[in-house]
Coordinates of C-alpha atoms and ligand atoms in Angstrom, one line a residue:
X6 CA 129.9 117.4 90.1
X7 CA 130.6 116.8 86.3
X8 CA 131.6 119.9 85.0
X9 CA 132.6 121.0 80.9
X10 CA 136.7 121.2 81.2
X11 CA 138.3 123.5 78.5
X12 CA 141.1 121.8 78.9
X13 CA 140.4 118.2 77.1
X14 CA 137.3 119.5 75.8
X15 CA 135.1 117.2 77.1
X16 CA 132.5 117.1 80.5
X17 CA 134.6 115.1 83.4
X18 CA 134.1 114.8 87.7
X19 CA 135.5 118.1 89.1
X20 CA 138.2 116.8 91.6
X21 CA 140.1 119.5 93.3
X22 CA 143.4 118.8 94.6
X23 CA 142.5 118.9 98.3
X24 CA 139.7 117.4 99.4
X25 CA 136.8 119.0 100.3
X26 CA 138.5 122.9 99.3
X27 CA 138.5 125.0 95.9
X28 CA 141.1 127.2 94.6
X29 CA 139.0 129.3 92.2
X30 CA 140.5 132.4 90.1
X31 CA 138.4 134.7 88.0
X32 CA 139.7 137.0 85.6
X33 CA 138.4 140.6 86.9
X34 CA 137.3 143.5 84.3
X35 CA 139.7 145.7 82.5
X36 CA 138.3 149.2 84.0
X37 CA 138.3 151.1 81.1
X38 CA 134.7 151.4 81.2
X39 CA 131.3 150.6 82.7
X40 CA 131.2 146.5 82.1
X41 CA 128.0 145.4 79.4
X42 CA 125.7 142.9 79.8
X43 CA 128.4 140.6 78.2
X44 CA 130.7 140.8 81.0
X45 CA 128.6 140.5 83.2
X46 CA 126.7 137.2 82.1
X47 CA 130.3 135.9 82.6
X48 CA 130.7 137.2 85.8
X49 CA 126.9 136.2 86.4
X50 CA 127.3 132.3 85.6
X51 CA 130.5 131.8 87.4
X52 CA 128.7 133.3 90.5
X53 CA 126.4 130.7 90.2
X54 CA 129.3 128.0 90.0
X55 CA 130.6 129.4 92.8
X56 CA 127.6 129.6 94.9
X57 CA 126.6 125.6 93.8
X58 CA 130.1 124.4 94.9
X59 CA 129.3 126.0 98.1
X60 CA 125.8 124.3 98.3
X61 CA 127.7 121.3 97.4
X62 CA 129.5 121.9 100.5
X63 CA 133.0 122.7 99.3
X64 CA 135.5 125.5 101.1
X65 CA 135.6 128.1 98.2
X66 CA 137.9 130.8 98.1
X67 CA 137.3 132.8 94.9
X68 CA 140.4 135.4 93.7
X69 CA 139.5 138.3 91.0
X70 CA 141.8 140.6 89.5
X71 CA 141.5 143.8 88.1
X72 CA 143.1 144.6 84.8
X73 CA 144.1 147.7 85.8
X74 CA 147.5 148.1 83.9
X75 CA 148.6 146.2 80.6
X76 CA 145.7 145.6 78.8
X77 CA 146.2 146.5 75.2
X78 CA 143.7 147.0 72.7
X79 CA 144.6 143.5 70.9
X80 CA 144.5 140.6 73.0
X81 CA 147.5 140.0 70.8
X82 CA 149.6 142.3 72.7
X83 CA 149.5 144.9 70.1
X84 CA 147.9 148.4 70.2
X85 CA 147.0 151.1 72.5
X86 CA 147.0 149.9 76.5
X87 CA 143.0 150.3 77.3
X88 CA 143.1 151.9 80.0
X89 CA 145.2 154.2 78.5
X90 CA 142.7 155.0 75.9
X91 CA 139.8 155.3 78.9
X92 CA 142.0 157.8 80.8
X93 CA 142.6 160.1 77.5
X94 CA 138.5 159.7 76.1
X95 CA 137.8 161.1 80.1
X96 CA 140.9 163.3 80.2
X97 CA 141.1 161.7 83.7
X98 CA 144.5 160.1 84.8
X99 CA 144.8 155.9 84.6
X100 CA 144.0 155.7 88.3
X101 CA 141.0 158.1 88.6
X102 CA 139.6 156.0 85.7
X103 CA 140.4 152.4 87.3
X104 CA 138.9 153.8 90.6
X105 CA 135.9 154.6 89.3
X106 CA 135.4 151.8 87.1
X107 CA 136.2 149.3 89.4
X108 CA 133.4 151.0 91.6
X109 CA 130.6 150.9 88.8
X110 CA 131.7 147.3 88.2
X111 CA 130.9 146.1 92.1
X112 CA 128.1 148.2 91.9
X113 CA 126.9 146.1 89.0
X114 CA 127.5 143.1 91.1
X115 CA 125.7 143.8 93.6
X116 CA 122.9 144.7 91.6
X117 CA 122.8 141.5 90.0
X118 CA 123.2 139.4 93.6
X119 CA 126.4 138.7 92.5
X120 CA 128.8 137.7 95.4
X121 CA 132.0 139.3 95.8
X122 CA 135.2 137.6 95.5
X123 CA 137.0 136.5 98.4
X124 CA 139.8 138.5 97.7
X125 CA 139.8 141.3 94.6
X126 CA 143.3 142.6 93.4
X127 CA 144.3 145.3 91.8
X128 CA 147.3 144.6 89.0
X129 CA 149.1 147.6 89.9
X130 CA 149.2 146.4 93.6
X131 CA 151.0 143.2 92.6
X132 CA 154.2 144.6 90.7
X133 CA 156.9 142.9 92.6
X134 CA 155.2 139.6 92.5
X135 CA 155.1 140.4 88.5
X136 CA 158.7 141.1 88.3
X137 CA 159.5 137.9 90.5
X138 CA 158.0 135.7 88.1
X139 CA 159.4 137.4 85.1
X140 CA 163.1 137.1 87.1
X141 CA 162.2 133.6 87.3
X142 CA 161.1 132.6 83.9
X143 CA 164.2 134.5 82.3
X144 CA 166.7 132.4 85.1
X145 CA 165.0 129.7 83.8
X146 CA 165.3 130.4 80.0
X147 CA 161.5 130.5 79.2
X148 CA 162.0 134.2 78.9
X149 CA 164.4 136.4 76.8
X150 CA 165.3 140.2 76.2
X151 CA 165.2 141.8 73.1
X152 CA 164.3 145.5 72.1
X153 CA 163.8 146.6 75.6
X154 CA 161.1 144.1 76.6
X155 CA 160.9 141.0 77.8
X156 CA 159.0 137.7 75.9
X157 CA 158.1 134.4 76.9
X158 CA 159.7 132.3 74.9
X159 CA 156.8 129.9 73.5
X160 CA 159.7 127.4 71.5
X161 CA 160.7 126.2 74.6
X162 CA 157.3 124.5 75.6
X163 CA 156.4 121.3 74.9
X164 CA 152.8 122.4 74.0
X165 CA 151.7 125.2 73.6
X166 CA 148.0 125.6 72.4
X167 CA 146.9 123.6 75.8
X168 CA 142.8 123.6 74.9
X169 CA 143.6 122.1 71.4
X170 CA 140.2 123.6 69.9
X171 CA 141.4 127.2 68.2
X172 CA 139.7 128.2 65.9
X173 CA 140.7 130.7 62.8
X174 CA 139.2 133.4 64.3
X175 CA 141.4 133.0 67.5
X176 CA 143.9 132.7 65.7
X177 CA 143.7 136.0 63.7
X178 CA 143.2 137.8 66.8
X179 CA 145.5 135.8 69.2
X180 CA 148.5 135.7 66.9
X181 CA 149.2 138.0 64.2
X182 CA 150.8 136.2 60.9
X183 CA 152.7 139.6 60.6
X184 CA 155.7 139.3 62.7
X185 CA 156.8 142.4 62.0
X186 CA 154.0 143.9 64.3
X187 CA 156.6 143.9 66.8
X188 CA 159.7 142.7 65.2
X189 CA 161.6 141.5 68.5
X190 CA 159.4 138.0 69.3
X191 CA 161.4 135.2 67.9
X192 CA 157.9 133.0 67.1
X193 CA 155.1 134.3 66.6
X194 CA 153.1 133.2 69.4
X195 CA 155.6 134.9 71.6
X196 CA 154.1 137.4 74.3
X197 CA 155.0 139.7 76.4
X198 CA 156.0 139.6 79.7
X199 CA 157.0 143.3 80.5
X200 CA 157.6 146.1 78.3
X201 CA 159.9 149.0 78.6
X202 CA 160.5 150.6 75.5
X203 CA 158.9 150.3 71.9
X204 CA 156.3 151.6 70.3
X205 CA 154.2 150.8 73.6
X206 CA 155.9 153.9 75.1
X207 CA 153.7 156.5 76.1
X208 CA 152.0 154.3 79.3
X209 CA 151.3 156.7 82.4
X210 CA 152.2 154.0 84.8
X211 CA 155.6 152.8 85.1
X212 CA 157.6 151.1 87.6
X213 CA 161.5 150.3 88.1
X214 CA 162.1 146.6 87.3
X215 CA 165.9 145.1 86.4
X216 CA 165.0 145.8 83.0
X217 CA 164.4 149.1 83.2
X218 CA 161.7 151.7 83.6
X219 CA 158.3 150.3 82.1
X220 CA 154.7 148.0 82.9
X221 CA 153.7 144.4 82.7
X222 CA 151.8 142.3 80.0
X223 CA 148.5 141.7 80.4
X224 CA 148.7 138.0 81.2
X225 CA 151.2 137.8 83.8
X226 CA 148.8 139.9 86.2
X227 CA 146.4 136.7 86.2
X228 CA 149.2 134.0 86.6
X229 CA 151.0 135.9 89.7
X230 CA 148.1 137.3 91.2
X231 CA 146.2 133.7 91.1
X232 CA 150.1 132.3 92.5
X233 CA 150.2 134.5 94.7
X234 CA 146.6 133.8 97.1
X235 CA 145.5 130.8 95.7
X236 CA 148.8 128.6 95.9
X237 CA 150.3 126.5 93.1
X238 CA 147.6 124.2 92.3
X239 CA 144.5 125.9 91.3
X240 CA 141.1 124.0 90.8
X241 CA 139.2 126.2 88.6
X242 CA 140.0 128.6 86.5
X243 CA 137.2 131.0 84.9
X244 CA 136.2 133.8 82.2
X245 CA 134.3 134.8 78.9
X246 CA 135.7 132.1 76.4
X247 CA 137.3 135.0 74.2
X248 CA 140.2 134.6 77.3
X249 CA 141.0 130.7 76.5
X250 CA 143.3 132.0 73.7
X251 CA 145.3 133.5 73.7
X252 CA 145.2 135.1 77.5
X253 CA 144.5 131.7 79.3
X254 CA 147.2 129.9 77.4
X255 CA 149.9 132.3 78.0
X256 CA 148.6 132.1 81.4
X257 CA 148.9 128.4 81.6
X258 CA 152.2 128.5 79.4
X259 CA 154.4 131.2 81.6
X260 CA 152.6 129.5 85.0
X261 CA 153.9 126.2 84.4
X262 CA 156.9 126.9 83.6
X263 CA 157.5 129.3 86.5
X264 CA 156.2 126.4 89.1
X265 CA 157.5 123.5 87.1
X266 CA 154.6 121.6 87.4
X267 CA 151.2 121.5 86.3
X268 CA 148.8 124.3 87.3
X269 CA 145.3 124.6 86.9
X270 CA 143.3 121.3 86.5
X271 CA 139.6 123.0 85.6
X272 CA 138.7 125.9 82.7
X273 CA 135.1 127.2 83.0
X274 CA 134.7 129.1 79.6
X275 CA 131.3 131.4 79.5
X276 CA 130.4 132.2 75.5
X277 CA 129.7 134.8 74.6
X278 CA 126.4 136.9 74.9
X279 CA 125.4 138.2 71.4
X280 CA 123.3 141.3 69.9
X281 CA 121.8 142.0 66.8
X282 CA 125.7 142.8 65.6
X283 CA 127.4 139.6 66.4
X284 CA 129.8 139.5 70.0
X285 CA 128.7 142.4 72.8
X286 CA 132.2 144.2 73.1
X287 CA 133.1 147.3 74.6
X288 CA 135.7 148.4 71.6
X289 CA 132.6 148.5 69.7
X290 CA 130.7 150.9 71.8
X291 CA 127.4 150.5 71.8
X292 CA 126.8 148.5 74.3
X293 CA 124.2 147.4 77.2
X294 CA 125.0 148.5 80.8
X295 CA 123.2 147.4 83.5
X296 CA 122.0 151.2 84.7
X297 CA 120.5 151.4 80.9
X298 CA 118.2 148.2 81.3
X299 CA 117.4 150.2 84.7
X300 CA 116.6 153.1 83.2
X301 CA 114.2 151.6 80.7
X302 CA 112.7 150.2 84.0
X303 CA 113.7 146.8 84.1
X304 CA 114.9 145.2 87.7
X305 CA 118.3 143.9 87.1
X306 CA 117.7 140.4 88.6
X307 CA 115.5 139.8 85.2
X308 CA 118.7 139.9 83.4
X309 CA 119.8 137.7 85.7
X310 CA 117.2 135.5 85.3
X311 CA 117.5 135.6 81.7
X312 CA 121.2 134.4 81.9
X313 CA 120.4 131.5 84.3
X314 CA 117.9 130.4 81.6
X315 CA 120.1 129.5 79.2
X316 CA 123.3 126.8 79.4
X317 CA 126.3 128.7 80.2
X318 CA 128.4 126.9 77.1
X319 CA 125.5 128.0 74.8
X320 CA 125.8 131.7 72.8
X321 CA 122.6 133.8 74.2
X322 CA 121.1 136.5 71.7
X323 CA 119.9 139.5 73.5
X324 CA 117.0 141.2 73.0
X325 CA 114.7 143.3 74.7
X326 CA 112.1 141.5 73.8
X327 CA 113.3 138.1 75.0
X328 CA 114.0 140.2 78.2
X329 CA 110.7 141.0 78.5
X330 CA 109.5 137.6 78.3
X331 CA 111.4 136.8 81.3
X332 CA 110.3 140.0 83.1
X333 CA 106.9 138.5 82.6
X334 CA 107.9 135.2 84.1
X335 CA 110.1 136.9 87.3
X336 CA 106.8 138.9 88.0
X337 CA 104.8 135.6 87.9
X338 CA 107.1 134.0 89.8
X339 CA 107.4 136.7 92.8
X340 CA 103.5 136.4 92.8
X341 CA 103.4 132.8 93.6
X342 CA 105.9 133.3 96.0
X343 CA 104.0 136.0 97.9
X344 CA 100.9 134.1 97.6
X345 CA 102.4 131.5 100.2
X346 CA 101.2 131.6 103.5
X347 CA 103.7 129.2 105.5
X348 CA 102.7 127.8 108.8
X349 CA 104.3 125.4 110.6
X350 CA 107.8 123.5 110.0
X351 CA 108.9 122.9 106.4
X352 CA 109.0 119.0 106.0
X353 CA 112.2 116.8 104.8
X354 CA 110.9 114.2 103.9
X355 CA 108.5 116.1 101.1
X356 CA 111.9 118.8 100.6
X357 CA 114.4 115.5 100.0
X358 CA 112.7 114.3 96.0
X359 CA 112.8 118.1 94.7
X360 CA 116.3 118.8 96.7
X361 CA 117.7 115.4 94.4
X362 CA 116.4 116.7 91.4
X363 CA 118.0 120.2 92.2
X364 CA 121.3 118.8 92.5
X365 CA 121.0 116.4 90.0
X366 CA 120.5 119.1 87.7
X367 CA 123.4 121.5 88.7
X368 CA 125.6 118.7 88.7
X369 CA 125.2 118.2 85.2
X370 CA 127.1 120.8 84.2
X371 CA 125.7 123.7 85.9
X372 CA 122.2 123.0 84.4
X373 CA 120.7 126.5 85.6
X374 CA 117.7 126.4 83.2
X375 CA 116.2 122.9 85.0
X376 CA 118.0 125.0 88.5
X377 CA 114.3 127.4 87.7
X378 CA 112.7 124.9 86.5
X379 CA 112.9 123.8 90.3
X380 CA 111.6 126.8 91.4
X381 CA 107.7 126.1 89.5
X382 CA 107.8 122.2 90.1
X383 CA 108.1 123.5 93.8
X384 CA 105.7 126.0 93.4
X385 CA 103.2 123.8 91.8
X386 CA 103.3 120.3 93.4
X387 CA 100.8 119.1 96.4
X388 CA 103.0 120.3 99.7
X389 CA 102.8 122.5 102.2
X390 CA 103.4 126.1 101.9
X391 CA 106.2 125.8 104.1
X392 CA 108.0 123.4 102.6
X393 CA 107.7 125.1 99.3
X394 CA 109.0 128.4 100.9
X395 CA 112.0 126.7 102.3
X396 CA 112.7 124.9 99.4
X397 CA 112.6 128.2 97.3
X398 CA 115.1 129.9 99.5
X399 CA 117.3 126.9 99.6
X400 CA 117.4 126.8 95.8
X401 CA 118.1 130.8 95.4
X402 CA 121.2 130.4 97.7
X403 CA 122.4 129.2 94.4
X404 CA 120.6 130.6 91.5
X405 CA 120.1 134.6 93.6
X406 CA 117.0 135.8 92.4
X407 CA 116.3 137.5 95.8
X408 CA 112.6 135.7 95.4
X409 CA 111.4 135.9 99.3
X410 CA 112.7 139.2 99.1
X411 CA 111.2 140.9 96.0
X412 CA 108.4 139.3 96.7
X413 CA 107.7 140.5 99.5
X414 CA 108.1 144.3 98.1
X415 CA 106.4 143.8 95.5
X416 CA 103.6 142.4 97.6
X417 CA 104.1 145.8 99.8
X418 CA 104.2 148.0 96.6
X419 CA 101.2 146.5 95.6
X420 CA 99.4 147.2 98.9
X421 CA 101.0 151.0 99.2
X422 CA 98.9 152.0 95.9
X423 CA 95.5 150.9 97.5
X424 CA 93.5 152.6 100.0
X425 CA 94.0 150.4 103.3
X426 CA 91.7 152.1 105.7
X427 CA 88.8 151.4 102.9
X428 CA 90.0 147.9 102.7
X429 CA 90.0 147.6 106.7
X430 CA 87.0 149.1 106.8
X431 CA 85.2 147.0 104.0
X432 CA 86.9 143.6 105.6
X433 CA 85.3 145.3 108.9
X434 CA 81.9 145.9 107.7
X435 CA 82.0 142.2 106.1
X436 CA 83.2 140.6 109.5
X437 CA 80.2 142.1 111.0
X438 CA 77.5 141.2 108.3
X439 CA 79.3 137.2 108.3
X440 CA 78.6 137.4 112.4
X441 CA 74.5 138.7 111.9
X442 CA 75.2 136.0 109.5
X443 CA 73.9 138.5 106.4
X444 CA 75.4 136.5 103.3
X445 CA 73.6 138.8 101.2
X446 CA 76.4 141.9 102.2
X447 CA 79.3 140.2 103.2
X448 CA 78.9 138.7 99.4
X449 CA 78.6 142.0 98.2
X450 CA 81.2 143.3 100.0
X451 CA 83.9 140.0 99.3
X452 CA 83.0 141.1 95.5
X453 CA 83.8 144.6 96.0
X454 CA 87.4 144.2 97.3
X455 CA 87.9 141.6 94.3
X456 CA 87.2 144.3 91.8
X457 CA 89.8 146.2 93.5
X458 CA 92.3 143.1 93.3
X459 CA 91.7 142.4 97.2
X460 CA 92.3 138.8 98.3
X461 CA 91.4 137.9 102.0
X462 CA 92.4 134.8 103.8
X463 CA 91.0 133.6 107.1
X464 CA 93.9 132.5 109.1
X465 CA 93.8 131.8 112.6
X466 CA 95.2 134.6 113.3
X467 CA 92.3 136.5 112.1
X468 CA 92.0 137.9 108.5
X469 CA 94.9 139.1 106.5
X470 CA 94.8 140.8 103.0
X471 CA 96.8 141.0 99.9
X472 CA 96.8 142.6 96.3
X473 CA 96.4 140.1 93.6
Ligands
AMP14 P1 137.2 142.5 80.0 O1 136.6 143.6 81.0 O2 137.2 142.9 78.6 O3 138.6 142.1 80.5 O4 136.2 141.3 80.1 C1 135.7 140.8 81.4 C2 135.1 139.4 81.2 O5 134.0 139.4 80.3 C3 136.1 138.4 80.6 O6 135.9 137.1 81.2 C4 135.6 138.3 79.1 O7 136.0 137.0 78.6 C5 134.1 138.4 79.3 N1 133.4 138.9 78.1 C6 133.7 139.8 77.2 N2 132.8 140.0 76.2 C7 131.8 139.1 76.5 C8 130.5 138.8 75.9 N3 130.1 139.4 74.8 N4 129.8 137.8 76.5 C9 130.2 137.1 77.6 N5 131.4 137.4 78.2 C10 132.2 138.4 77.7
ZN15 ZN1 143.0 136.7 83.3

């Protein structure tokens, strides 16, 4: 599979570093709040990665945190810790608010057919394994003490900005000009591995560590947590591209210098989903959850779908009625599918052309929008019914639109609104007028069930109906 690295900047083979298996490592949500539609088009493209390098036949295991602890308001380590602020807008404590949170998020998920990781974990589960990789970094004088905290020491690297492409803006938000935000880093670029004292003081969650009372930084979480279940070499590395700087290289910095080797071979940056005011963000309130777009009655896999039809490296503009658009095309698309009537066995040798042209696709770079395009080259081209429905579901395994499925109920809610017995009883009465073979009525009769959106099919099997 060619795949777009971060790191080098350019599109390259993904090799992992045993064959055949991937070492993958997501960063979770902070769960401060209900996650927008922003976060989730993240979390929604990197469930397709995942579910293609499945297809592909790799041995994924996928590891999430949850930012649970040490998230401040800047990604710059500066500020007010998030879920801090959460706790004190709900006048709930740090925990009740990660709990439910963390629920809402999963909920979301699933929602959205989006898989759940292999293994989730919570930052505040994962303390000692924080403060053993501080201990570490400090022995080995990547780390030093001052003010009560402890820094990473970003002078003692040999390179420090890893993906080489920041830009002004991530600069202004990654790394503040103004030492004297917080007057103990030595560079500016510095970060901060745990804190204990400073103007950072009044965190509800604390734990005893050899440098006293206090929480870690935001980016050690991801670094021992991915150490900790995926191993020391990790294939692929994921999140929104606002985490390349400066959370994924502090990541990259303090893990390779902990391990002493290199780390993490792939980055999968997502950008960003925009709205009429620049960046979806949950600082800025405001934003679109996926229980709003249900309430205005929209089925969540449309967003879904609306995601998947646009690259993953590409900024996507939200708006409603771009979402409708694509609710018109999901509907379309669950009615062709329901309009199959499979019999038989699917056949291989008429699968195998659209199957190469699948994977061709997704291997370019997760190429989702030709992954659907799939879906109506399937739909329209000159095979059997079977083949097209087994193709369908062998192409959602990846892409999740739940197609059978939702076809299928839409197909029954269709049917629930009519009156059956008159149905029965008009496809009856023309059964009978067809066998005293009376054209005249069963025409009549045929053109009465269209006008209520009837379609009948002679199978042999006998008849069977649907609504249009
Ligand atoms: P957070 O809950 O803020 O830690 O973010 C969770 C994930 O969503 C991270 O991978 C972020 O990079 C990503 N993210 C944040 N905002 C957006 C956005 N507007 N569009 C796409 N991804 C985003
Ligand atoms: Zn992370």
């Amino acid at each position: 599979m060619i795949l777009y690295n971060t790191l080098g900047n350019k599109k390259g083979e993904f090799i992992p570093h045993t064959e055949g298996k991937v070492n993958m490592y997501t960063c979770g949500p902070t769960v401060y709040h209900y996650a927008h539609i922003g976060n989730l088009r993240t979390y929604i493209m990197e469930d397709v990665l995942e579910k293609y390098l499945r297809y592909a036949g790799y041995d994924v295991k996928r590891v999430m945190n949850i930012t649970d602890v040490g998230h401040l308001s800047s990604d710059a380590d500066t500020g007010e810790d998030k879920m801090l602020a959460g706790a004190k807008r709900e006048h709930k404590s740090v925990l009740e608010i990660a709990d439910f949170y963390t629920k809402a998020f999963f909920e979301d998920c699933k929602k959205l057919n989006i898989k759940t990781p292999d293994v989730i974990e919570p930052a505040t589960q994962c303390i000692p394994e924080f403060i053993q990789m501080v201990d570490t970094l400090l022995k080995k004088g990547y780390a030093y003490e001052a003010g009560g905290n402890v820094y990473f020491d970003t002078s003692k690297l040999d390179e420090y900005y890893v993906f080489g492409n920041q830009n002004q803006d991530d600069l202004e938000v990654g790394v503040r000009e103004d030492v004297s935000e917080d007057e103990n880093k030595r560079n500016k670029t510095d970060f901060v591995l745990w804190f204990t004292k400073s103007k950072f003081d009044d965190q509800e969650l604390k734990w005893e560590s050899p440098w006293g009372y206090g929480y870690p930084g935001w980016h050690i979480e991801c670094s021992a947590i991915s150490i900790k279940h995926n191993g020391e070499y990790l294939d692929l590395h994921c999140g929104g591209v606002d985490n390349a700087f400066p959370h994924h290289t502090n990541e990259i910095a303090q893990s390779e210098a902990y391990l002493g080797h290199k780390w993490c071979s792939n980055w999968f940056h997502v950008t960003h989903l925009l709205d009429a005011r620049g960046k979806m963000s949950k600082s800025k309130g405001g934003f679109l959850t996926v229980s709003l777009l249900e309430e205005k009655g929209y089925n969540p896999l449309v967003y879904r779908m609306f995601c998947l039809q646009s690259h993953y490296r590409k900024p996507l503009t939200f708006s409603f009625e771009n979402l409708d658009n694509t609710a018109t095309a999901y509907n379309k698309l669950l009615k062709k599918v329901s309009a199959l009537s499979p019999q038989g066995e699917p056949s291989t040798e008429e699968a195998k052309p659209f199957i190469d042209t699948f994977k061709k696709n997704m291997d370019n770079d997760l190429n989702t929008s030709l992954g659907i395009t799939s879906i109506y080259d399937v739909l329209k081209a000159k095979i059997s019914d079977s083949t097209k429905l087994y193709l369908i579901n062998d192409f959602d395994k990846v892409l999740g639109l739940d197609l059978v499925n939702q076809a299928k109920e839409m197909a029954e809610k269709a049917k629930s609104s009519i009156d059956t017995a008159k149905v029965e009883e008009l496809i009856k009465k023309r059964t009978e007028a067809r066998a005293k073979k009376d054209w005249a009525t069963a025409d009549i009769i045929r053109d009465e069930l269209n006008a209520m959106n009837i379609v009948i099919k002679d199978t042999p099997d006998g008849i069977t109906w649907s609504v249009k």
